Short mmCIF file of C-alpha atoms in Angstrom, two decimals:
data_model
loop_
_atom_site.label_atom_id
_atom_site.label_comp_id
_atom_site.label_asym_id
_atom_site.label_seq_id
_atom_site.Cartn_x
_atom_site.Cartn_y
_atom_site.Cartn_z
CA MET A 1238 34.19 -69.61 62.52
CA GLU A 1239 32.17 -70.64 59.48
CA THR A 1240 29.14 -71.37 61.68
CA GLU A 1241 29.43 -67.93 63.27
CA LYS A 1242 29.46 -66.26 59.86
CA THR A 1243 26.44 -68.29 58.82
CA ASP A 1244 24.54 -67.28 61.98
CA ILE A 1245 25.33 -63.62 61.40
CA SER A 1246 24.15 -63.89 57.79
CA LYS A 1247 20.92 -65.65 58.80
CA ALA A 1248 20.34 -63.07 61.51
CA GLU A 1249 20.52 -60.30 58.91
CA GLU A 1250 17.97 -62.15 56.78
CA PHE A 1251 15.59 -62.36 59.75
CA LYS A 1252 16.14 -58.65 60.43
CA GLN A 1253 15.20 -57.79 56.84
CA LEU A 1254 12.04 -59.90 57.08
CA ALA A 1255 11.24 -58.29 60.42
CA ASN A 1256 11.66 -54.80 58.94
CA GLU A 1257 9.24 -55.71 56.15
CA ALA A 1258 6.69 -56.99 58.67
CA PHE A 1259 7.13 -53.81 60.73
CA ASN A 1260 6.56 -51.60 57.70
CA ALA A 1261 3.41 -53.62 56.97
CA ARG A 1262 2.30 -52.86 60.55
CA LYS A 1263 2.49 -56.53 61.49
CA TYR A 1264 4.23 -55.73 64.74
CA ALA A 1265 3.75 -59.07 66.52
CA GLN A 1266 5.23 -60.87 63.51
CA ALA A 1267 8.09 -58.38 63.45
CA ILE A 1268 8.82 -59.10 67.12
CA ASP A 1269 9.01 -62.86 66.39
CA LEU A 1270 11.42 -62.28 63.50
CA TYR A 1271 13.64 -59.88 65.45
CA THR A 1272 13.70 -62.49 68.22
CA GLN A 1273 15.03 -65.08 65.77
CA ALA A 1274 17.70 -62.63 64.67
CA ILE A 1275 18.68 -61.99 68.31
CA GLU A 1276 18.90 -65.73 69.01
CA LEU A 1277 21.44 -66.02 66.21
CA ASN A 1278 23.38 -62.85 67.04
CA SER A 1279 22.61 -61.25 70.41
CA ARG A 1280 25.54 -58.82 70.14
CA ASN A 1281 23.88 -56.61 67.54
CA ALA A 1282 22.33 -53.57 69.24
CA VAL A 1283 20.20 -52.77 66.19
CA TYR A 1284 18.17 -55.96 66.62
CA TRP A 1285 17.37 -55.11 70.25
CA ALA A 1286 16.46 -51.51 69.42
CA ASN A 1287 14.28 -52.55 66.48
CA ARG A 1288 12.44 -55.07 68.59
CA ALA A 1289 11.95 -52.36 71.22
CA PHE A 1290 10.39 -50.18 68.51
CA ALA A 1291 7.91 -52.95 67.62
CA HIS A 1292 7.02 -53.34 71.30
CA LEU A 1293 6.40 -49.60 71.45
CA ARG A 1294 3.91 -49.87 68.61
CA LEU A 1295 2.01 -52.51 70.60
CA GLU A 1296 2.17 -50.36 73.75
CA GLU A 1297 4.30 -53.00 75.44
CA TYR A 1298 6.40 -50.42 77.20
CA GLY A 1299 7.93 -52.75 79.77
CA SER A 1300 9.32 -55.03 77.06
CA ALA A 1301 10.47 -52.01 75.07
CA ILE A 1302 12.44 -50.73 78.07
CA GLN A 1303 14.06 -54.15 78.53
CA ASP A 1304 15.08 -54.42 74.86
CA ALA A 1305 16.33 -50.83 74.64
CA THR A 1306 18.38 -51.38 77.79
CA MET A 1307 19.93 -54.48 76.18
CA ALA A 1308 20.77 -52.43 73.09
CA ILE A 1309 22.58 -49.93 75.33
CA GLU A 1310 24.47 -52.71 77.13
CA VAL A 1311 25.57 -54.22 73.82
CA ASP A 1312 26.64 -50.84 72.43
CA PRO A 1313 26.67 -47.90 74.89
CA LYS A 1314 27.34 -45.53 71.96
CA TYR A 1315 24.21 -46.55 70.04
CA SER A 1316 21.94 -43.52 70.41
CA LYS A 1317 18.77 -45.28 69.27
CA GLY A 1318 18.90 -47.47 72.37
CA TYR A 1319 18.46 -44.39 74.56
CA TYR A 1320 15.94 -42.97 72.12
CA ARG A 1321 13.70 -46.06 72.26
CA ARG A 1322 13.97 -46.35 76.03
CA GLY A 1323 13.08 -42.68 76.45
CA ALA A 1324 9.99 -43.16 74.28
CA ALA A 1325 8.95 -46.18 76.38
CA HIS A 1326 9.36 -44.26 79.64
CA LEU A 1327 7.25 -41.53 78.11
CA GLY A 1328 4.50 -44.01 77.25
CA LEU A 1329 4.30 -44.93 80.93
CA GLY A 1330 4.19 -41.28 81.97
CA LYS A 1331 7.66 -41.43 83.49
CA PHE A 1332 8.80 -38.06 82.17
CA LYS A 1333 11.82 -37.74 84.45
CA ASP A 1334 13.25 -41.09 83.32
CA ALA A 1335 12.52 -40.15 79.70
CA LEU A 1336 14.35 -36.85 80.18
CA LYS A 1337 17.54 -38.64 81.26
CA ASP A 1338 17.53 -40.76 78.10
CA PHE A 1339 16.88 -37.84 75.77
CA GLN A 1340 19.61 -35.83 77.44
CA GLN A 1341 21.94 -38.71 76.58
CA VAL A 1342 20.69 -38.74 72.97
CA LYS A 1343 21.37 -35.00 72.71
CA LYS A 1344 24.84 -35.46 74.21
CA MET A 1345 25.66 -38.17 71.64
CA CYS A 1346 24.05 -36.31 68.71
CA PRO A 1347 24.52 -32.60 69.52
CA ASN A 1348 23.76 -31.45 65.95
CA ASP A 1349 20.66 -33.59 65.46
CA PRO A 1350 17.67 -31.17 65.21
CA ASP A 1351 15.20 -33.98 65.95
CA ALA A 1352 17.01 -34.90 69.16
CA THR A 1353 17.12 -31.22 70.16
CA LYS A 1354 13.40 -30.78 69.56
CA LYS A 1355 12.42 -33.87 71.55
CA LEU A 1356 14.69 -32.95 74.44
CA ARG A 1357 13.17 -29.46 74.57
CA GLU A 1358 9.62 -30.86 74.65
CA CYS A 1359 10.59 -33.39 77.31
CA GLU A 1360 12.07 -30.62 79.45
CA LYS A 1361 8.81 -28.67 79.12
CA ALA A 1362 6.81 -31.73 80.20
CA VAL A 1363 9.00 -32.27 83.27
CA MET A 1364 8.79 -28.59 84.24
CA LYS A 1365 5.01 -28.68 83.90
CA LEU A 1366 4.86 -31.82 86.04
CA LYS A 1367 7.00 -30.23 88.76
CA PHE A 1368 4.79 -27.13 88.72
CA GLU A 1369 1.61 -29.18 89.05
CA GLU A 1370 3.14 -31.16 91.93
CA ALA A 1371 4.14 -27.93 93.66
CA ILE A 1372 0.69 -26.32 93.53
CA ALA A 1373 -1.35 -29.48 94.19
CA ALA A 1374 -3.23 -29.50 97.47
CA PRO A 1375 -2.67 -32.44 99.84
CA GLU A 1376 -5.15 -35.27 99.33
CA SER A 1377 -6.78 -34.58 102.71
CA GLN A 1378 -7.47 -30.96 101.74
CA ARG A 1379 -8.88 -31.54 98.25
CA ARG A 1380 -12.52 -30.65 97.77
CA SER A 1381 -14.85 -32.48 95.44
CA VAL A 1382 -15.40 -30.57 92.21
CA ALA A 1383 -18.70 -32.39 91.70
CA GLU A 1384 -20.13 -31.17 94.99
CA SER A 1385 -19.43 -27.55 94.06
CA ILE A 1386 -21.47 -27.66 90.83
CA ASP A 1387 -25.19 -26.95 90.51
CA TYR A 1388 -26.03 -27.70 86.90
CA HIS A 1389 -29.48 -26.10 87.28
CA SER A 1390 -27.84 -22.68 87.49
CA ILE A 1391 -25.75 -23.13 84.35
CA GLY A 1392 -26.77 -22.12 80.88
CA LYS A 1393 -28.87 -19.00 80.96
CA GLY A 1394 -27.35 -16.29 78.84
CA HIS A 1395 -28.03 -12.57 79.05
CA ASN A 1396 -31.60 -11.73 78.08
CA TYR A 1397 -32.04 -8.13 77.09
CA SER A 1398 -35.83 -8.36 76.58
CA VAL A 1399 -38.22 -7.25 79.34
CA PRO A 1400 -38.70 -10.01 81.97
CA THR A 1401 -42.15 -11.61 82.06
CA GLU A 1402 -42.91 -10.48 85.62
CA VAL A 1403 -42.01 -6.86 84.80
CA ALA A 1404 -44.28 -6.89 81.77
CA ILE A 1405 -47.18 -8.29 83.81
CA ALA A 1406 -46.66 -5.69 86.54
CA ALA A 1407 -46.70 -2.90 83.95
CA VAL A 1408 -49.88 -4.19 82.34
CA THR A 1409 -51.55 -4.52 85.78
CA VAL A 1410 -50.70 -0.94 86.69
CA ALA A 1411 -51.99 0.27 83.31
CA VAL A 1412 -55.28 -1.61 83.74
CA MET A 1413 -55.80 -0.24 87.28
CA ALA A 1414 -55.07 3.29 86.07
CA ALA A 1415 -57.65 2.92 83.33
CA LEU A 1416 -60.22 1.60 85.78
CA VAL A 1417 -59.67 4.56 88.11
CA MET A 1418 -59.92 7.02 85.21
CA PHE A 1419 -63.27 5.59 84.19
CA LYS A 1420 -64.49 5.57 87.83
CA THR A 1421 -64.91 1.82 87.96
CA SER A 1422 -66.27 0.29 91.19
CA LYS A 1423 -63.90 -0.62 94.05
CA ALA A 1424 -64.79 -4.30 93.70
CA THR A 1425 -63.65 -4.34 90.09
CA ILE A 1426 -60.41 -2.53 90.96
CA ILE A 1427 -59.69 -4.96 93.82
CA SER A 1428 -60.35 -7.92 91.49
CA ALA A 1429 -57.93 -6.47 88.95
CA ILE A 1430 -55.27 -6.05 91.68
CA VAL A 1431 -55.71 -9.67 92.85
CA ILE A 1432 -55.50 -11.01 89.29
CA GLY A 1433 -52.40 -8.90 88.67
CA LEU A 1434 -50.72 -10.20 91.84
CA LEU A 1435 -51.53 -13.80 90.93
CA LEU A 1436 -50.10 -13.30 87.46
CA LEU A 1437 -47.02 -11.71 88.96
CA LEU A 1438 -46.50 -14.62 91.38
CA GLY A 1439 -46.96 -17.04 88.50
CA ALA A 1440 -44.34 -15.21 86.48
CA TYR A 1441 -41.86 -15.39 89.36
CA TRP A 1442 -42.59 -19.11 89.78
CA TRP A 1443 -42.12 -19.73 86.07
CA SER A 1444 -38.85 -17.81 85.91
CA GLY A 1445 -37.55 -19.87 88.85
CA ARG A 1446 -38.61 -23.12 87.19
CA ASN A 1447 -37.27 -22.23 83.76
CA THR A 1448 -33.75 -23.72 83.69
CA ASP A 1449 -33.42 -23.98 79.97
CA VAL A 1450 -30.36 -22.76 78.10
CA GLU A 1451 -29.92 -19.88 75.69
CA ALA A 1452 -32.57 -19.60 73.00
CA GLN A 1453 -29.96 -19.68 70.22
CA TYR A 1454 -28.74 -23.14 71.30
CA SER A 1455 -30.10 -25.62 68.73
CA GLY A 1456 -28.69 -28.88 70.08
CA ALA A 1457 -30.16 -31.69 72.18
CA ARG A 1458 -32.00 -30.58 75.34
CA ILE A 1459 -32.90 -32.42 78.53
CA GLU A 1460 -36.35 -31.49 79.77
CA GLY A 1461 -36.13 -31.34 83.56
CA ASP A 1462 -33.96 -33.92 85.29
CA VAL A 1463 -34.81 -37.00 83.20
CA VAL A 1464 -32.50 -38.18 80.41
CA THR A 1465 -34.70 -39.75 77.75
CA LEU A 1466 -33.99 -41.94 74.74
CA GLU A 1467 -35.17 -39.12 72.50
CA PHE A 1468 -32.52 -36.83 74.01
CA VAL A 1469 -29.74 -39.43 73.67
CA LYS A 1470 -30.59 -40.06 70.02
CA LYS A 1471 -30.60 -36.34 69.27
CA MET A 1472 -27.29 -35.91 71.12
CA MET A 1473 -25.65 -38.77 69.20
CA ASP A 1474 -26.89 -37.30 65.93
CA ASP A 1475 -25.45 -33.92 66.89
CA PHE A 1476 -22.14 -35.54 67.79
CA LYS A 1477 -22.14 -37.40 64.47
CA ASN A 1478 -22.38 -34.02 62.75
CA GLN A 1479 -19.59 -32.64 64.99
CA LYS A 1480 -21.91 -30.40 67.00
CA CYS A 1481 -21.34 -29.76 70.70
CA LEU A 1482 -23.58 -30.49 73.67
CA HIS A 1483 -24.35 -27.53 75.91
CA LYS A 1484 -22.23 -27.51 79.07
CA ARG A 1485 -25.36 -27.43 81.22
CA TYR A 1486 -26.45 -30.83 79.88
CA ALA A 1487 -22.92 -32.22 79.93
CA TYR A 1488 -22.69 -31.33 83.62
CA GLN A 1489 -26.06 -32.94 84.28
CA ILE A 1490 -25.10 -36.20 82.57
CA VAL A 1491 -21.73 -36.49 84.30
CA LEU A 1492 -23.05 -35.57 87.75
CA GLN A 1493 -26.02 -37.94 87.53
CA THR A 1494 -23.71 -40.74 86.38
CA ARG A 1495 -21.46 -40.06 89.35
CA GLU A 1496 -24.38 -40.58 91.73
CA LEU A 1497 -25.27 -43.87 90.06
CA LEU A 1498 -21.69 -45.20 90.06
CA GLN A 1499 -20.96 -44.16 93.65
CA ALA A 1500 -23.74 -46.44 94.86
CA LEU A 1501 -22.28 -49.53 93.17
CA PRO A 1502 -19.85 -52.03 94.71
CA SER A 1503 -16.36 -52.53 93.28
CA LEU A 1504 -17.51 -55.89 91.88
CA VAL A 1505 -20.97 -55.75 90.29
CA ASP A 1506 -23.15 -58.85 89.92
CA ILE A 1507 -25.28 -58.94 86.77
CA THR A 1508 -28.30 -61.21 86.30
CA VAL A 1509 -29.37 -62.23 82.80
CA HIS A 1510 -32.67 -64.08 82.83
CA ASP A 1511 -33.29 -67.22 80.75
CA GLY A 1512 -34.03 -66.43 77.15
CA LYS A 1513 -32.39 -63.01 77.42
CA HIS A 1514 -29.03 -61.86 76.07
CA PHE A 1515 -26.20 -59.61 77.22
CA THR A 1516 -23.43 -57.92 75.19
CA VAL A 1517 -19.85 -57.26 76.32
CA CYS A 1518 -17.70 -54.72 74.44
CA GLY A 1519 -13.99 -54.08 74.87
CA ASP A 1520 -11.90 -50.94 74.47
CA VAL A 1521 -13.47 -48.15 72.39
CA HIS A 1522 -10.69 -45.57 72.87
CA GLY A 1523 -12.49 -42.49 71.63
CA GLN A 1524 -13.58 -44.02 68.31
CA PHE A 1525 -17.10 -42.57 68.40
CA TYR A 1526 -18.10 -43.49 64.86
CA ASP A 1527 -17.17 -47.12 65.50
CA LEU A 1528 -19.28 -46.98 68.67
CA LEU A 1529 -22.23 -45.84 66.56
CA ASN A 1530 -21.55 -48.78 64.26
CA ILE A 1531 -21.74 -51.19 67.21
CA PHE A 1532 -25.19 -49.81 67.99
CA GLU A 1533 -26.17 -50.15 64.32
CA LEU A 1534 -25.10 -53.79 64.33
CA ASN A 1535 -26.41 -54.78 67.75
CA GLY A 1536 -29.08 -52.24 68.69
CA LEU A 1537 -29.11 -49.38 71.17
CA PRO A 1538 -28.69 -50.12 74.89
CA SER A 1539 -31.99 -50.79 76.65
CA ASP A 1540 -33.34 -52.95 79.45
CA ASP A 1541 -34.00 -55.66 76.83
CA ASN A 1542 -30.63 -55.14 75.09
CA PRO A 1543 -28.12 -54.48 77.89
CA TYR A 1544 -24.39 -53.84 77.40
CA LEU A 1545 -21.22 -53.90 79.45
CA PHE A 1546 -18.44 -51.64 78.17
CA ASN A 1547 -15.26 -53.03 79.67
CA GLY A 1548 -13.08 -49.95 80.18
CA ASP A 1549 -10.79 -47.71 78.10
CA PHE A 1550 -13.61 -45.58 76.72
CA VAL A 1551 -11.27 -42.64 76.19
CA ASP A 1552 -7.76 -41.60 75.01
CA ARG A 1553 -6.00 -42.16 71.69
CA GLY A 1554 -9.10 -41.53 69.56
CA SER A 1555 -10.04 -37.86 69.18
CA PHE A 1556 -13.77 -38.28 69.83
CA SER A 1557 -13.38 -39.49 73.40
CA LEU A 1558 -15.69 -36.85 74.85
CA GLU A 1559 -18.47 -37.90 72.49
CA VAL A 1560 -17.95 -41.55 73.49
CA ILE A 1561 -18.01 -40.97 77.24
CA LEU A 1562 -21.00 -38.62 77.19
CA THR A 1563 -22.94 -41.11 75.06
CA LEU A 1564 -22.18 -44.02 77.42
CA PHE A 1565 -22.92 -41.90 80.49
CA ALA A 1566 -26.19 -40.64 78.96
CA PHE A 1567 -27.40 -44.20 78.39
CA LYS A 1568 -26.48 -44.97 82.01
CA CYS A 1569 -28.59 -42.03 83.17
CA MET A 1570 -31.45 -43.03 80.87
CA SER A 1571 -31.59 -46.59 82.21
CA PRO A 1572 -28.98 -47.86 84.71
CA SER A 1573 -29.69 -51.51 83.85
CA ALA A 1574 -29.30 -50.89 80.10
CA ILE A 1575 -25.58 -50.30 80.33
CA TYR A 1576 -22.79 -51.26 82.73
CA LEU A 1577 -19.40 -49.55 82.75
CA ALA A 1578 -16.08 -50.88 84.06
CA ARG A 1579 -12.90 -48.98 84.72
CA GLY A 1580 -9.91 -49.46 82.43
CA ASN A 1581 -6.32 -48.37 82.92
CA HIS A 1582 -7.03 -45.31 80.74
CA GLU A 1583 -9.71 -44.02 83.10
CA SER A 1584 -7.01 -42.31 85.12
CA LYS A 1585 -5.38 -38.89 85.38
CA SER A 1586 -1.91 -40.07 84.37
CA MET A 1587 -3.11 -41.71 81.16
CA ASN A 1588 -5.56 -38.92 80.26
CA LYS A 1589 -2.81 -36.34 80.66
CA ILE A 1590 -0.63 -38.11 78.09
CA TYR A 1591 -2.97 -39.78 75.60
CA GLY A 1592 -5.41 -37.03 74.75
CA PHE A 1593 -8.56 -37.07 76.86
CA GLU A 1594 -7.46 -34.24 79.14
CA GLY A 1595 -6.53 -32.05 76.20
CA GLU A 1596 -9.75 -32.88 74.37
CA VAL A 1597 -11.96 -32.07 77.37
CA ARG A 1598 -10.09 -28.84 77.99
CA SER A 1599 -10.53 -27.89 74.32
CA LYS A 1600 -14.21 -28.84 73.97
CA LEU A 1601 -15.49 -28.02 77.48
CA SER A 1602 -13.33 -26.60 80.29
CA ASP A 1603 -10.69 -27.25 82.97
CA THR A 1604 -13.45 -27.91 85.49
CA PHE A 1605 -14.68 -30.85 83.41
CA VAL A 1606 -11.16 -32.32 83.42
CA GLU A 1607 -11.29 -32.55 87.22
CA LEU A 1608 -14.91 -33.70 87.18
CA PHE A 1609 -14.24 -36.62 84.84
CA ALA A 1610 -11.24 -37.62 86.96
CA GLU A 1611 -13.53 -37.81 90.00
CA VAL A 1612 -16.19 -39.81 88.19
CA PHE A 1613 -13.65 -42.28 86.77
CA CYS A 1614 -12.69 -43.11 90.35
CA CYS A 1615 -16.28 -44.23 90.91
CA LEU A 1616 -16.29 -46.81 88.11
CA PRO A 1617 -16.54 -50.46 89.27
CA LEU A 1618 -13.49 -52.64 88.72
CA ALA A 1619 -15.11 -55.90 87.58
CA HIS A 1620 -18.43 -57.63 86.87
CA VAL A 1621 -19.75 -61.18 87.22
CA ILE A 1622 -22.53 -62.39 84.91
CA ASN A 1623 -24.88 -65.01 86.40
CA SER A 1624 -22.13 -66.22 88.78
CA LYS A 1625 -20.38 -67.74 85.75
CA VAL A 1626 -18.48 -65.15 83.71
CA PHE A 1627 -15.88 -62.86 85.28
CA VAL A 1628 -15.38 -59.66 83.25
CA VAL A 1629 -12.46 -57.34 83.94
CA HIS A 1630 -10.49 -54.86 81.86
CA GLY A 1631 -6.96 -56.18 82.43
CA GLY A 1632 -6.50 -59.53 84.10
CA LEU A 1633 -5.67 -61.64 87.12
CA PHE A 1634 -3.33 -61.46 90.06
CA SER A 1635 0.25 -61.90 91.26
CA VAL A 1636 -0.93 -64.26 94.02
CA ASP A 1637 -3.30 -67.22 94.15
CA GLY A 1638 -6.28 -67.38 96.44
CA VAL A 1639 -7.94 -64.08 95.47
CA LYS A 1640 -11.68 -64.40 96.07
CA LEU A 1641 -14.52 -62.36 94.61
CA SER A 1642 -15.10 -61.02 98.10
CA ASP A 1643 -11.56 -59.58 98.05
CA ILE A 1644 -12.42 -57.65 94.88
CA ARG A 1645 -15.66 -56.38 96.38
CA ALA A 1646 -13.69 -55.10 99.36
CA ILE A 1647 -11.31 -52.93 97.28
CA ASN A 1648 -11.60 -49.22 97.99
CA ARG A 1649 -11.62 -48.08 94.38
CA PHE A 1650 -12.31 -44.37 94.93
CA CYS A 1651 -8.79 -43.26 94.05
CA GLU A 1652 -6.30 -43.08 91.22
CA PRO A 1653 -5.00 -46.56 90.31
CA PRO A 1654 -2.00 -47.58 92.42
CA GLU A 1655 1.17 -49.02 90.85
CA GLU A 1656 0.76 -52.42 92.53
CA GLY A 1657 -1.81 -54.56 94.28
CA LEU A 1658 -5.16 -56.06 93.30
CA MET A 1659 -6.64 -52.91 91.78
CA CYS A 1660 -3.56 -52.30 89.64
CA GLU A 1661 -3.52 -55.89 88.41
CA LEU A 1662 -7.23 -55.88 87.55
CA LEU A 1663 -6.62 -52.89 85.26
CA TRP A 1664 -3.20 -53.71 83.78
CA SER A 1665 -2.39 -57.44 83.68
CA ASP A 1666 -2.24 -59.59 80.53
CA PRO A 1667 -2.42 -63.33 79.77
CA GLN A 1668 0.68 -65.17 78.55
CA PRO A 1669 1.02 -68.51 76.68
CA LEU A 1670 3.45 -69.99 79.21
CA PRO A 1671 2.26 -71.34 82.59
CA GLY A 1672 2.91 -69.45 85.80
CA ARG A 1673 3.53 -65.74 86.06
CA GLY A 1674 6.00 -63.40 84.43
CA PRO A 1675 6.91 -59.73 84.26
CA SER A 1676 4.51 -57.43 82.47
CA LYS A 1677 5.39 -56.55 78.90
CA ARG A 1678 3.73 -53.19 79.67
CA GLY A 1679 5.86 -52.38 82.69
CA VAL A 1680 2.82 -52.36 85.00
CA GLY A 1681 0.90 -55.35 86.38
CA LEU A 1682 2.02 -58.84 85.34
CA SER A 1683 1.58 -61.64 82.81
CA PHE A 1684 -0.29 -64.78 83.89
CA GLY A 1685 -0.61 -68.24 82.40
CA ALA A 1686 -3.44 -70.71 81.81
CA ASP A 1687 -2.79 -72.44 85.15
CA VAL A 1688 -3.37 -69.14 86.98
CA THR A 1689 -6.65 -68.63 85.11
CA LYS A 1690 -7.79 -72.19 85.81
CA ARG A 1691 -7.14 -71.93 89.57
CA PHE A 1692 -8.90 -68.55 89.83
CA LEU A 1693 -11.99 -69.92 88.08
CA GLN A 1694 -12.06 -73.10 90.17
CA GLU A 1695 -11.61 -71.29 93.48
CA ASN A 1696 -14.45 -68.89 92.66
CA HIS A 1697 -16.78 -71.40 90.96
CA LEU A 1698 -16.66 -69.53 87.65
CA ASP A 1699 -16.54 -70.76 84.04
CA LEU A 1700 -14.86 -68.03 82.02
CA VAL A 1701 -12.74 -64.86 82.16
CA VAL A 1702 -13.52 -62.10 79.66
CA ARG A 1703 -11.05 -59.22 79.47
CA SER A 1704 -10.02 -56.48 77.04
CA HIS A 1705 -6.94 -54.23 77.16
CA GLU A 1706 -5.11 -55.63 74.08
CA VAL A 1707 -5.42 -55.06 70.34
CA LYS A 1708 -6.22 -58.30 68.52
CA ASP A 1709 -6.08 -58.71 64.74
CA GLU A 1710 -9.53 -60.31 64.64
CA GLY A 1711 -10.94 -58.16 67.44
CA TYR A 1712 -10.77 -61.05 69.89
CA GLU A 1713 -8.65 -64.02 70.93
CA ILE A 1714 -9.54 -67.20 72.83
CA GLU A 1715 -6.72 -68.39 75.09
CA HIS A 1716 -5.94 -70.55 78.14
CA ASP A 1717 -7.73 -73.68 76.92
CA GLY A 1718 -10.85 -71.72 76.08
CA LYS A 1719 -11.17 -70.30 79.60
CA LEU A 1720 -10.16 -66.72 78.71
CA ILE A 1721 -11.38 -64.43 75.93
CA THR A 1722 -9.90 -61.05 75.03
CA VAL A 1723 -12.35 -58.69 73.29
CA PHE A 1724 -11.30 -55.38 71.71
CA SER A 1725 -13.88 -53.07 70.14
CA ALA A 1726 -11.77 -50.36 68.45
CA PRO A 1727 -11.23 -51.49 64.83
CA ASN A 1728 -8.23 -50.13 62.92
CA TYR A 1729 -6.96 -48.87 66.24
CA CYS A 1730 -5.48 -45.37 65.97
CA ASP A 1731 -6.16 -45.48 62.21
CA GLN A 1732 -3.09 -47.65 61.68
CA MET A 1733 -3.35 -51.15 63.16
CA GLY A 1734 -5.72 -52.65 60.57
CA ASN A 1735 -7.41 -54.86 63.18
CA LYS A 1736 -11.07 -55.78 63.34
CA GLY A 1737 -13.27 -54.92 66.31
CA ALA A 1738 -15.47 -57.39 68.17
CA PHE A 1739 -18.16 -57.76 70.82
CA ILE A 1740 -19.53 -60.82 72.60
CA ARG A 1741 -23.22 -61.70 72.99
CA PHE A 1742 -24.08 -64.10 75.81
CA GLU A 1743 -27.42 -65.94 75.76
CA ALA A 1744 -28.87 -67.14 79.07
CA PRO A 1745 -29.02 -69.68 80.59
CA ASP A 1746 -25.94 -71.38 79.10
CA LEU A 1747 -24.05 -68.09 78.43
CA LYS A 1748 -22.26 -69.52 75.44
CA PRO A 1749 -20.21 -66.67 73.93
CA ASN A 1750 -21.25 -65.60 70.43
CA ILE A 1751 -18.48 -63.38 69.05
CA VAL A 1752 -19.36 -60.78 66.39
CA THR A 1753 -16.57 -59.02 64.49
CA PHE A 1754 -16.72 -55.82 62.46
CA THR A 1755 -14.48 -53.44 60.55
CA ALA A 1756 -13.79 -49.73 60.98
CA VAL A 1757 -16.11 -47.10 59.52
CA PRO A 1758 -15.08 -43.68 58.17
CA HIS A 1759 -14.81 -40.72 60.51
CA PRO A 1760 -14.19 -36.98 60.07
CA ASP A 1761 -10.63 -35.96 59.31
CA VAL A 1762 -9.48 -35.50 62.89
CA LYS A 1763 -6.45 -37.68 63.49
CA PRO A 1764 -6.03 -39.92 66.54
CA MET A 1765 -3.97 -38.29 69.30
CA ALA A 1766 -4.96 -34.82 68.02
CA TYR A 1767 -5.32 -33.64 71.64
CA ALA A 1768 -2.49 -35.72 73.11
CA ASN A 1769 0.61 -34.43 74.88
CA ASN A 1770 2.74 -32.57 72.29
CA PHE A 1771 5.78 -34.64 73.14
CA LEU A 1772 3.99 -37.96 72.72
CA ARG A 1773 2.58 -36.95 69.32
CA MET A 1774 6.15 -36.77 68.02
CA PHE A 1775 6.41 -40.55 68.41
CA SER A 1776 2.96 -41.45 67.03
#
């Protein structure tokens, strides 16, 4: 009995320490301390619910669901258990499951205005989802948005001045009339007519060639069909000053990028010649001003300074459009200057919840929402550098024996499935224990050092580089040095306090040189400003 009392007392001490760590935004440390409290007293629902809350902060929705469910099992009348589980379901886009939990919260706390508000927003989200499902065309009947857009025809505003060809025709008529009045020779009159016709044809030709935008537009302009470094620099400077790019040029960049990406395989081989270097960046998540800082520290992308951005360009941060247009513009400027991989956030379901869809709709249009969704389906899933370094957003697989040829054979032109190789490439995470385990995110899986070692050996590779996870130092080396996580969004969501990092590889040895950096100031637009209303309540 005395031992039991002591355990309960110690558990409370661990809970207090865990709460302090949580309030200091040290969520991983908080999870460890809550775990110690649970080991001493597993019949306290508060410990389970609090640990679920810490998992939520780290976007470990699968673990949060497990812990919240345990809190409910321990105490079915503990409303926070349902509350935390509902929030975790929401994070995974499972609105219908979230609705059930928030209905239970409302039932248990009928006079709680916060519970009422969240239930109402959840009901709206579910109704919207049902409506979208009802009006959606079958996959076989859907037409490509990209193929219906001609960016050359976009941009000209109303011009109330006299058209050039009309002015030339009027002048020609006036000249001929004057020549007739002064009884000029027929030869002179005929010459005047010919010159007038030539000028008129030239005017028509020029008006057909002139695809520029409205005269009052003062932003970056693409001359013709070629995206130049001068244009990209001007565009980035405009973005830095919170100016918009004209839709005509945004369409051009996105459509040209689509053509480039469509031609690539699902697994892209990259060659870095001896004496040259190559930079790999992790998640950027809409943090445009931190992206500019990367370029300040490491130089702009070019054929001599190539980059690979390893997925999750968008969502969370409220400058996601600026990030994706900048990366796409560099791809158009020089395809070998920048490589782009798909992350789990380059998907409709994530964009709908975490802000990119709302941001695009606010800054551009609904058409661009569909267009970006199409282009994201064209992004490659993985890259291999010099047949040595395997780079992927998420991680490895639920089965052994996966070859690089299996990855090349994936039909990636779709929304990410909820299982299989493509899902695991985008969602999986490493774990410290050997073997495989359930995903702390609720999608994909966790894999140990032995899984990494076998994959590298079977494919004659040296190293796995992946992203997908916030790390305090911007990176973490795991699995006996055979796996590196790199994350390039410092002070993630303006609250995590982490550093960002990128990796420079020098050929021929490709030894990773890791560079870390801190967050830079940005305009006062909060993360998640364009996110789903319901989700913002939990941010």
